[in-house]
């Protein structure tokens, strides 16, 4: 647990640095997300048993790196089209070595992963000067829910939520995630208002509460989905790049689901009015 807490603290510090970086170099967020996408695709294709087929792995990684850097809807669409055509062309070329289900799963999950992480850039672009704060809240909404569920489940967990996919998740942990996530969203929102703007912003407390509640559910869904893939592929973690957590996908699985959800929710219920 100690290693997990230390790694989590380091990740939160890095996230804070990313927010500050956005103030002087906004495109830096795009570059960081591009790096996360590329590495996450590598982890997924490796989990699917395609690691030795570089002609299949590299186009997916290239797509992951390119999408967050694209400046317009048109160029993003071109990325999706080119990747789709290239990927299925390569799968047809390797049809004797790669099963369709295996290659199709890698393709589909690559789209999910890259779109989900790239949504962080779209969330940033929603709010102008407050864009970095929106990104911070999006990632924290995912991680805090996970942390609340983890600690509440560790101390009070009695009833398993989904034992075959994630044995440590409990019903009590879900309620811990709800409580801590709502509390964190309110604290972060008020702190941002008073630290950076002296309390002059108009915060939507309804939005903050809704975000805390809804993203807890979405976070658990993302976590269980990627756990299902791991169990299906017979692996414990997607990687070991983050001590105590595993790979990028082990840490950002819930973010991949939460980011697109908040991209739409924040347009209906903005945190700052």
PDB file of C-alpha atoms in Angstrom:
ATOM      1  CA  UNK A   1       0.000   0.000   0.000  1.00  0.00           C
ATOM      2  CA  UNK A   2       2.889   2.358   0.800  1.00  0.00           C
ATOM      3  CA  UNK A   3       4.295   2.114  -2.717  1.00  0.00           C
ATOM      4  CA  UNK A   4       0.828   2.724  -4.161  1.00  0.00           C
ATOM      5  CA  UNK A   5       0.329   5.849  -2.022  1.00  0.00           C
ATOM      6  CA  UNK A   6       3.777   7.224  -2.925  1.00  0.00           C
ATOM      7  CA  UNK A   7       3.212   6.651  -6.630  1.00  0.00           C
ATOM      8  CA  UNK A   8      -0.208   8.273  -6.358  1.00  0.00           C
ATOM      9  CA  UNK A   9       1.287  11.338  -4.672  1.00  0.00           C
ATOM     10  CA  UNK A  10       3.916  11.625  -7.411  1.00  0.00           C
ATOM     11  CA  UNK A  11       1.252  11.316 -10.110  1.00  0.00           C
ATOM     12  CA  UNK A  12      -0.824  14.053  -8.460  1.00  0.00           C
ATOM     13  CA  UNK A  13       2.264  16.288  -8.312  1.00  0.00           C
ATOM     14  CA  UNK A  14       2.925  15.676 -12.001  1.00  0.00           C
ATOM     15  CA  UNK A  15      -0.698  16.494 -12.741  1.00  0.00           C
ATOM     16  CA  UNK A  16      -0.343  19.780 -10.877  1.00  0.00           C
ATOM     17  CA  UNK A  17       2.767  20.573 -12.908  1.00  0.00           C
ATOM     18  CA  UNK A  18       0.830  19.876 -16.115  1.00  0.00           C
ATOM     19  CA  UNK A  19      -1.832  22.369 -15.021  1.00  0.00           C
ATOM     20  CA  UNK A  20       0.812  25.027 -14.403  1.00  0.00           C
ATOM     21  CA  UNK A  21       2.490  24.185 -17.723  1.00  0.00           C
ATOM     22  CA  UNK A  22      -0.789  24.868 -19.497  1.00  0.00           C
ATOM     23  CA  UNK A  23      -0.625  28.496 -18.324  1.00  0.00           C
ATOM     24  CA  UNK A  24       2.608  29.168 -20.236  1.00  0.00           C
ATOM     25  CA  UNK A  25       2.592  26.466 -22.920  1.00  0.00           C
ATOM     26  CA  UNK A  26      -0.927  25.135 -23.594  1.00  0.00           C
ATOM     27  CA  UNK A  27       0.231  22.817 -26.369  1.00  0.00           C
ATOM     28  CA  UNK A  28       2.258  20.949 -23.754  1.00  0.00           C
ATOM     29  CA  UNK A  29      -0.938  19.235 -22.611  1.00  0.00           C
ATOM     30  CA  UNK A  30      -1.458  17.946 -26.158  1.00  0.00           C
ATOM     31  CA  UNK A  31       2.090  16.575 -26.213  1.00  0.00           C
ATOM     32  CA  UNK A  32       1.707  14.831 -22.852  1.00  0.00           C
ATOM     33  CA  UNK A  33      -1.630  13.288 -23.854  1.00  0.00           C
ATOM     34  CA  UNK A  34      -0.071  12.185 -27.160  1.00  0.00           C
ATOM     35  CA  UNK A  35       2.684  10.383 -25.253  1.00  0.00           C
ATOM     36  CA  UNK A  36       0.156   8.714 -22.950  1.00  0.00           C
ATOM     37  CA  UNK A  37      -1.916   7.583 -25.947  1.00  0.00           C
ATOM     38  CA  UNK A  38       1.049   6.095 -27.774  1.00  0.00           C
ATOM     39  CA  UNK A  39       2.268   4.133 -24.756  1.00  0.00           C
ATOM     40  CA  UNK A  40      -1.242   3.008 -23.778  1.00  0.00           C
ATOM     41  CA  UNK A  41      -1.800   1.607 -27.285  1.00  0.00           C
ATOM     42  CA  UNK A  42       1.487  -0.273 -27.015  1.00  0.00           C
ATOM     43  CA  UNK A  43       0.328  -1.812 -23.723  1.00  0.00           C
ATOM     44  CA  UNK A  44      -3.027  -2.844 -25.175  1.00  0.00           C
ATOM     45  CA  UNK A  45      -1.627  -4.392 -28.360  1.00  0.00           C
ATOM     46  CA  UNK A  46       0.942  -6.230 -26.231  1.00  0.00           C
ATOM     47  CA  UNK A  47      -1.864  -7.537 -24.010  1.00  0.00           C
ATOM     48  CA  UNK A  48      -3.595  -8.805 -27.149  1.00  0.00           C
ATOM     49  CA  UNK A  49      -0.502 -10.828 -28.071  1.00  0.00           C
ATOM     50  CA  UNK A  50       0.478  -8.627 -31.020  1.00  0.00           C
ATOM     51  CA  UNK A  51       3.743  -7.279 -29.638  1.00  0.00           C
ATOM     52  CA  UNK A  52       5.883  -9.125 -32.173  1.00  0.00           C
ATOM     53  CA  UNK A  53       3.897  -7.747 -35.130  1.00  0.00           C
ATOM     54  CA  UNK A  54       5.425  -4.280 -35.288  1.00  0.00           C
ATOM     55  CA  UNK A  55       3.697  -3.563 -38.588  1.00  0.00           C
ATOM     56  CA  UNK A  56       0.412  -3.738 -36.637  1.00  0.00           C
ATOM     57  CA  UNK A  57       1.580  -2.170 -33.365  1.00  0.00           C
ATOM     58  CA  UNK A  58       3.340   0.899 -34.773  1.00  0.00           C
ATOM     59  CA  UNK A  59       0.387   2.275 -36.821  1.00  0.00           C
ATOM     60  CA  UNK A  60      -1.769   2.116 -33.688  1.00  0.00           C
ATOM     61  CA  UNK A  61       0.870   3.951 -31.668  1.00  0.00           C
ATOM     62  CA  UNK A  62       1.243   6.530 -34.450  1.00  0.00           C
ATOM     63  CA  UNK A  63      -2.524   7.071 -34.456  1.00  0.00           C
ATOM     64  CA  UNK A  64      -2.433   7.511 -30.675  1.00  0.00           C
ATOM     65  CA  UNK A  65       0.319  10.112 -30.870  1.00  0.00           C
ATOM     66  CA  UNK A  66      -1.211  11.974 -33.816  1.00  0.00           C
ATOM     67  CA  UNK A  67      -4.846  12.406 -32.743  1.00  0.00           C
ATOM     68  CA  UNK A  68      -4.273  14.704 -29.712  1.00  0.00           C
ATOM     69  CA  UNK A  69      -2.048  16.924 -31.889  1.00  0.00           C
ATOM     70  CA  UNK A  70      -4.563  17.422 -34.687  1.00  0.00           C
ATOM     71  CA  UNK A  71      -5.932  21.001 -34.823  1.00  0.00           C
ATOM     72  CA  UNK A  72      -9.332  20.473 -36.473  1.00  0.00           C
ATOM     73  CA  UNK A  73     -12.245  18.068 -36.776  1.00  0.00           C
ATOM     74  CA  UNK A  74     -11.246  17.422 -40.401  1.00  0.00           C
ATOM     75  CA  UNK A  75      -7.685  16.352 -39.567  1.00  0.00           C
ATOM     76  CA  UNK A  76      -8.947  14.207 -36.686  1.00  0.00           C
ATOM     77  CA  UNK A  77     -11.337  12.504 -39.097  1.00  0.00           C
ATOM     78  CA  UNK A  78      -8.481  11.853 -41.507  1.00  0.00           C
ATOM     79  CA  UNK A  79      -6.550  10.182 -38.669  1.00  0.00           C
ATOM     80  CA  UNK A  80      -9.466   7.856 -37.904  1.00  0.00           C
ATOM     81  CA  UNK A  81      -9.943   6.999 -41.585  1.00  0.00           C
ATOM     82  CA  UNK A  82      -6.278   6.337 -42.354  1.00  0.00           C
ATOM     83  CA  UNK A  83      -5.800   4.224 -39.245  1.00  0.00           C
ATOM     84  CA  UNK A  84      -8.904   2.146 -39.999  1.00  0.00           C
ATOM     85  CA  UNK A  85      -7.890   1.472 -43.601  1.00  0.00           C
ATOM     86  CA  UNK A  86      -4.281   0.702 -42.692  1.00  0.00           C
ATOM     87  CA  UNK A  87      -5.144  -1.502 -39.718  1.00  0.00           C
ATOM     88  CA  UNK A  88      -7.588  -3.726 -41.583  1.00  0.00           C
ATOM     89  CA  UNK A  89      -5.243  -3.890 -44.564  1.00  0.00           C
ATOM     90  CA  UNK A  90      -2.513  -5.147 -42.262  1.00  0.00           C
ATOM     91  CA  UNK A  91      -4.841  -7.619 -40.548  1.00  0.00           C
ATOM     92  CA  UNK A  92      -5.772  -9.037 -43.937  1.00  0.00           C
ATOM     93  CA  UNK A  93      -2.075  -9.291 -44.806  1.00  0.00           C
ATOM     94  CA  UNK A  94      -1.410 -11.191 -41.542  1.00  0.00           C
ATOM     95  CA  UNK A  95      -4.620 -13.231 -41.679  1.00  0.00           C
ATOM     96  CA  UNK A  96      -2.741 -16.510 -41.321  1.00  0.00           C
ATOM     97  CA  UNK A  97      -0.936 -15.392 -38.162  1.00  0.00           C
ATOM     98  CA  UNK A  98      -3.469 -13.122 -36.418  1.00  0.00           C
ATOM     99  CA  UNK A  99      -6.994 -14.259 -35.598  1.00  0.00           C
ATOM    100  CA  UNK A 100      -9.747 -11.816 -36.538  1.00  0.00           C
ATOM    101  CA  UNK A 101     -11.074 -11.544 -32.969  1.00  0.00           C
ATOM    102  CA  UNK A 102      -7.577 -10.795 -31.708  1.00  0.00           C
ATOM    103  CA  UNK A 103      -6.857  -8.080 -34.284  1.00  0.00           C
ATOM    104  CA  UNK A 104     -10.366  -6.625 -34.206  1.00  0.00           C
ATOM    105  CA  UNK A 105     -10.233  -6.337 -30.409  1.00  0.00           C
ATOM    106  CA  UNK A 106      -6.895  -4.517 -30.598  1.00  0.00           C
ATOM    107  CA  UNK A 107      -8.314  -2.127 -33.212  1.00  0.00           C
ATOM    108  CA  UNK A 108     -11.489  -1.414 -31.244  1.00  0.00           C
ATOM    109  CA  UNK A 109      -9.705  -0.877 -27.940  1.00  0.00           C
ATOM    110  CA  UNK A 110      -7.158   1.386 -29.627  1.00  0.00           C
ATOM    111  CA  UNK A 111     -10.017   3.626 -30.768  1.00  0.00           C
ATOM    112  CA  UNK A 112     -11.526   3.614 -27.266  1.00  0.00           C
ATOM    113  CA  UNK A 113      -8.210   4.376 -25.545  1.00  0.00           C
ATOM    114  CA  UNK A 114      -7.055   7.123 -27.892  1.00  0.00           C
ATOM    115  CA  UNK A 115     -10.461   8.813 -28.094  1.00  0.00           C
ATOM    116  CA  UNK A 116     -10.888   8.662 -24.320  1.00  0.00           C
ATOM    117  CA  UNK A 117      -7.504  10.169 -23.513  1.00  0.00           C
ATOM    118  CA  UNK A 118      -7.736  12.758 -26.310  1.00  0.00           C
ATOM    119  CA  UNK A 119     -10.999  13.925 -24.730  1.00  0.00           C
ATOM    120  CA  UNK A 120      -8.780  15.509 -22.060  1.00  0.00           C
ATOM    121  CA  UNK A 121      -7.665  17.991 -24.724  1.00  0.00           C
ATOM    122  CA  UNK A 122     -11.275  18.606 -25.733  1.00  0.00           C
ATOM    123  CA  UNK A 123     -12.210  19.246 -22.092  1.00  0.00           C
ATOM    124  CA  UNK A 124      -9.331  21.727 -21.814  1.00  0.00           C
ATOM    125  CA  UNK A 125     -10.540  23.576 -24.907  1.00  0.00           C
ATOM    126  CA  UNK A 126     -14.060  23.941 -23.470  1.00  0.00           C
ATOM    127  CA  UNK A 127     -13.226  26.428 -20.754  1.00  0.00           C
ATOM    128  CA  UNK A 128     -10.709  28.940 -22.093  1.00  0.00           C
ATOM    129  CA  UNK A 129      -8.680  30.326 -19.182  1.00  0.00           C
ATOM    130  CA  UNK A 130     -10.107  27.646 -16.878  1.00  0.00           C
ATOM    131  CA  UNK A 131      -9.247  24.790 -19.250  1.00  0.00           C
ATOM    132  CA  UNK A 132      -6.358  23.462 -17.172  1.00  0.00           C
ATOM    133  CA  UNK A 133      -8.604  23.395 -14.095  1.00  0.00           C
ATOM    134  CA  UNK A 134     -11.182  21.376 -16.037  1.00  0.00           C
ATOM    135  CA  UNK A 135      -8.503  18.846 -17.022  1.00  0.00           C
ATOM    136  CA  UNK A 136      -7.321  18.652 -13.420  1.00  0.00           C
ATOM    137  CA  UNK A 137     -10.862  18.007 -12.194  1.00  0.00           C
ATOM    138  CA  UNK A 138     -11.476  15.380 -14.878  1.00  0.00           C
ATOM    139  CA  UNK A 139      -8.440  13.336 -13.919  1.00  0.00           C
ATOM    140  CA  UNK A 140      -8.982  13.848 -10.193  1.00  0.00           C
ATOM    141  CA  UNK A 141     -12.616  12.767 -10.516  1.00  0.00           C
ATOM    142  CA  UNK A 142     -11.311   9.439 -11.836  1.00  0.00           C
ATOM    143  CA  UNK A 143      -8.452   8.956  -9.410  1.00  0.00           C
ATOM    144  CA  UNK A 144     -10.159  10.216  -6.241  1.00  0.00           C
ATOM    145  CA  UNK A 145     -13.134   7.913  -6.828  1.00  0.00           C
ATOM    146  CA  UNK A 146     -10.705   5.014  -7.177  1.00  0.00           C
ATOM    147  CA  UNK A 147      -8.803   6.055  -4.052  1.00  0.00           C
ATOM    148  CA  UNK A 148     -11.976   6.441  -2.013  1.00  0.00           C
ATOM    149  CA  UNK A 149     -13.218   3.031  -3.112  1.00  0.00           C
ATOM    150  CA  UNK A 150      -9.808   1.458  -2.415  1.00  0.00           C
ATOM    151  CA  UNK A 151      -9.417   2.772   1.126  1.00  0.00           C
ATOM    152  CA  UNK A 152     -13.064   2.350   2.136  1.00  0.00           C
ATOM    153  CA  UNK A 153     -12.994  -1.181   0.742  1.00  0.00           C
ATOM    154  CA  UNK A 154      -9.732  -1.975   2.538  1.00  0.00           C
ATOM    155  CA  UNK A 155     -11.049  -0.916   5.943  1.00  0.00           C
ATOM    156  CA  UNK A 156     -14.788  -1.559   5.745  1.00  0.00           C
ATOM    157  CA  UNK A 157     -15.300  -3.861   2.756  1.00  0.00           C
ATOM    158  CA  UNK A 158     -17.442  -6.912   3.411  1.00  0.00           C
ATOM    159  CA  UNK A 159     -19.519  -7.457   0.272  1.00  0.00           C
ATOM    160  CA  UNK A 160     -17.747  -8.141  -3.012  1.00  0.00           C
ATOM    161  CA  UNK A 161     -18.862  -6.023  -5.975  1.00  0.00           C
ATOM    162  CA  UNK A 162     -17.550  -8.136  -8.856  1.00  0.00           C
ATOM    163  CA  UNK A 163     -15.258 -10.820  -7.397  1.00  0.00           C
ATOM    164  CA  UNK A 164     -14.343 -12.597 -10.637  1.00  0.00           C
ATOM    165  CA  UNK A 165     -13.140  -9.416 -12.368  1.00  0.00           C
ATOM    166  CA  UNK A 166     -11.800  -7.360  -9.466  1.00  0.00           C
ATOM    167  CA  UNK A 167     -11.675  -9.309  -6.183  1.00  0.00           C
ATOM    168  CA  UNK A 168     -10.735  -6.268  -4.067  1.00  0.00           C
ATOM    169  CA  UNK A 169     -13.693  -4.103  -5.117  1.00  0.00           C
ATOM    170  CA  UNK A 170     -16.533  -3.997  -2.606  1.00  0.00           C
ATOM    171  CA  UNK A 171     -19.964  -2.418  -2.284  1.00  0.00           C
ATOM    172  CA  UNK A 172     -18.713  -0.495   0.751  1.00  0.00           C
ATOM    173  CA  UNK A 173     -15.854   0.788  -1.365  1.00  0.00           C
ATOM    174  CA  UNK A 174     -18.320   2.215  -3.889  1.00  0.00           C
ATOM    175  CA  UNK A 175     -19.942   4.320  -1.169  1.00  0.00           C
ATOM    176  CA  UNK A 176     -16.501   5.437  -0.039  1.00  0.00           C
ATOM    177  CA  UNK A 177     -15.796   6.511  -3.604  1.00  0.00           C
ATOM    178  CA  UNK A 178     -19.027   8.508  -3.738  1.00  0.00           C
ATOM    179  CA  UNK A 179     -18.287  10.296  -0.476  1.00  0.00           C
ATOM    180  CA  UNK A 180     -14.633  11.149  -1.124  1.00  0.00           C
ATOM    181  CA  UNK A 181     -15.197  12.140  -4.752  1.00  0.00           C
ATOM    182  CA  UNK A 182     -18.035  14.576  -3.986  1.00  0.00           C
ATOM    183  CA  UNK A 183     -16.033  16.050  -1.105  1.00  0.00           C
ATOM    184  CA  UNK A 184     -12.919  16.401  -3.274  1.00  0.00           C
ATOM    185  CA  UNK A 185     -14.785  18.084  -6.136  1.00  0.00           C
ATOM    186  CA  UNK A 186     -16.236  20.677  -3.731  1.00  0.00           C
ATOM    187  CA  UNK A 187     -12.885  21.278  -2.003  1.00  0.00           C
ATOM    188  CA  UNK A 188     -10.950  21.554  -5.287  1.00  0.00           C
ATOM    189  CA  UNK A 189     -13.541  23.889  -6.777  1.00  0.00           C
ATOM    190  CA  UNK A 190     -13.607  26.241  -3.779  1.00  0.00           C
ATOM    191  CA  UNK A 191      -9.796  26.146  -3.460  1.00  0.00           C
ATOM    192  CA  UNK A 192      -9.327  27.043  -7.129  1.00  0.00           C
ATOM    193  CA  UNK A 193     -11.770  29.930  -6.794  1.00  0.00           C
ATOM    194  CA  UNK A 194     -10.115  31.482  -3.724  1.00  0.00           C
ATOM    195  CA  UNK A 195      -6.453  30.700  -4.440  1.00  0.00           C
ATOM    196  CA  UNK A 196      -6.390  31.882  -8.049  1.00  0.00           C
ATOM    197  CA  UNK A 197      -9.304  34.331  -8.229  1.00  0.00           C
ATOM    198  CA  UNK A 198      -9.890  35.561  -4.687  1.00  0.00           C
ATOM    199  CA  UNK A 199     -13.377  34.049  -4.572  1.00  0.00           C
ATOM    200  CA  UNK A 200     -14.873  36.169  -7.383  1.00  0.00           C
ATOM    201  CA  UNK A 201     -15.820  33.235  -9.625  1.00  0.00           C
ATOM    202  CA  UNK A 202     -19.350  31.867  -9.654  1.00  0.00           C
ATOM    203  CA  UNK A 203     -19.042  28.148  -9.015  1.00  0.00           C
ATOM    204  CA  UNK A 204     -21.860  25.711  -9.721  1.00  0.00           C
ATOM    205  CA  UNK A 205     -21.995  23.521  -6.638  1.00  0.00           C
ATOM    206  CA  UNK A 206     -24.690  21.445  -8.301  1.00  0.00           C
ATOM    207  CA  UNK A 207     -22.266  20.679 -11.133  1.00  0.00           C
ATOM    208  CA  UNK A 208     -19.498  19.751  -8.690  1.00  0.00           C
ATOM    209  CA  UNK A 209     -21.774  17.349  -6.788  1.00  0.00           C
ATOM    210  CA  UNK A 210     -23.144  15.799  -9.989  1.00  0.00           C
ATOM    211  CA  UNK A 211     -19.599  15.336 -11.288  1.00  0.00           C
ATOM    212  CA  UNK A 212     -18.527  13.665  -8.036  1.00  0.00           C
ATOM    213  CA  UNK A 213     -21.464  11.257  -8.044  1.00  0.00           C
ATOM    214  CA  UNK A 214     -21.620  10.409 -11.750  1.00  0.00           C
ATOM    215  CA  UNK A 215     -17.894  10.001 -12.340  1.00  0.00           C
ATOM    216  CA  UNK A 216     -17.637   7.557  -9.456  1.00  0.00           C
ATOM    217  CA  UNK A 217     -19.960   5.216 -11.373  1.00  0.00           C
ATOM    218  CA  UNK A 218     -18.213   5.863 -14.713  1.00  0.00           C
ATOM    219  CA  UNK A 219     -14.807   5.350 -13.087  1.00  0.00           C
ATOM    220  CA  UNK A 220     -15.815   1.953 -11.713  1.00  0.00           C
ATOM    221  CA  UNK A 221     -17.198   0.965 -15.123  1.00  0.00           C
ATOM    222  CA  UNK A 222     -13.885   1.855 -16.791  1.00  0.00           C
ATOM    223  CA  UNK A 223     -11.854   0.043 -14.157  1.00  0.00           C
ATOM    224  CA  UNK A 224     -13.935  -3.129 -14.413  1.00  0.00           C
ATOM    225  CA  UNK A 225     -13.856  -3.050 -18.220  1.00  0.00           C
ATOM    226  CA  UNK A 226     -10.075  -3.026 -18.347  1.00  0.00           C
ATOM    227  CA  UNK A 227      -9.941  -5.615 -15.551  1.00  0.00           C
ATOM    228  CA  UNK A 228     -12.183  -7.822 -17.691  1.00  0.00           C
ATOM    229  CA  UNK A 229      -9.682  -7.541 -20.567  1.00  0.00           C
ATOM    230  CA  UNK A 230      -6.794  -8.437 -18.249  1.00  0.00           C
ATOM    231  CA  UNK A 231      -8.588 -11.488 -16.889  1.00  0.00           C
ATOM    232  CA  UNK A 232      -9.521 -12.550 -20.402  1.00  0.00           C
ATOM    233  CA  UNK A 233      -5.908 -12.242 -21.572  1.00  0.00           C
ATOM    234  CA  UNK A 234      -4.483 -13.864 -18.439  1.00  0.00           C
ATOM    235  CA  UNK A 235      -2.316 -10.934 -17.298  1.00  0.00           C
ATOM    236  CA  UNK A 236      -2.067  -9.179 -13.920  1.00  0.00           C
ATOM    237  CA  UNK A 237      -1.094  -5.689 -15.124  1.00  0.00           C
ATOM    238  CA  UNK A 238      -0.697  -3.956 -18.471  1.00  0.00           C
ATOM    239  CA  UNK A 239       2.855  -2.930 -17.579  1.00  0.00           C
ATOM    240  CA  UNK A 240       5.148  -1.934 -14.719  1.00  0.00           C
ATOM    241  CA  UNK A 241       6.004   1.671 -15.567  1.00  0.00           C
ATOM    242  CA  UNK A 242       4.207   3.021 -12.458  1.00  0.00           C
ATOM    243  CA  UNK A 243       5.329   1.305  -9.201  1.00  0.00           C
ATOM    244  CA  UNK A 244       2.380   0.020  -7.192  1.00  0.00           C
ATOM    245  CA  UNK A 245      -0.079   0.650 -10.016  1.00  0.00           C
ATOM    246  CA  UNK A 246       1.241  -1.190 -13.099  1.00  0.00           C
ATOM    247  CA  UNK A 247       1.118   0.342 -16.544  1.00  0.00           C
ATOM    248  CA  UNK A 248      -0.414   3.485 -18.019  1.00  0.00           C
ATOM    249  CA  UNK A 249      -3.663   1.608 -18.684  1.00  0.00           C
ATOM    250  CA  UNK A 250      -3.790   0.368 -15.095  1.00  0.00           C
ATOM    251  CA  UNK A 251      -3.760   3.978 -13.882  1.00  0.00           C
ATOM    252  CA  UNK A 252      -5.693   5.714 -16.672  1.00  0.00           C
ATOM    253  CA  UNK A 253      -8.375   3.063 -17.324  1.00  0.00           C
ATOM    254  CA  UNK A 254     -11.060   5.074 -15.539  1.00  0.00           C
ATOM    255  CA  UNK A 255      -9.859   8.361 -17.084  1.00  0.00           C
ATOM    256  CA  UNK A 256     -10.478   6.873 -20.541  1.00  0.00           C
ATOM    257  CA  UNK A 257     -14.165   6.493 -19.669  1.00  0.00           C
ATOM    258  CA  UNK A 258     -14.603   9.631 -17.539  1.00  0.00           C
ATOM    259  CA  UNK A 259     -13.042  12.150 -19.969  1.00  0.00           C
ATOM    260  CA  UNK A 260     -15.536  11.790 -22.867  1.00  0.00           C
ATOM    261  CA  UNK A 261     -18.406  11.680 -20.366  1.00  0.00           C
ATOM    262  CA  UNK A 262     -17.328  14.959 -18.754  1.00  0.00           C
ATOM    263  CA  UNK A 263     -16.713  16.549 -22.150  1.00  0.00           C
ATOM    264  CA  UNK A 264     -20.466  16.365 -22.761  1.00  0.00           C
ATOM    265  CA  UNK A 265     -21.624  16.852 -19.157  1.00  0.00           C
ATOM    266  CA  UNK A 266     -19.587  20.040 -18.679  1.00  0.00           C
ATOM    267  CA  UNK A 267     -21.288  21.602 -21.684  1.00  0.00           C
ATOM    268  CA  UNK A 268     -24.637  21.104 -19.928  1.00  0.00           C
ATOM    269  CA  UNK A 269     -23.440  21.791 -16.374  1.00  0.00           C
ATOM    270  CA  UNK A 270     -20.275  23.945 -16.456  1.00  0.00           C
ATOM    271  CA  UNK A 271     -18.417  24.160 -13.166  1.00  0.00           C
ATOM    272  CA  UNK A 272     -17.732  27.882 -13.615  1.00  0.00           C
ATOM    273  CA  UNK A 273     -20.429  30.254 -14.868  1.00  0.00           C
TER     274      UNK A 273
END
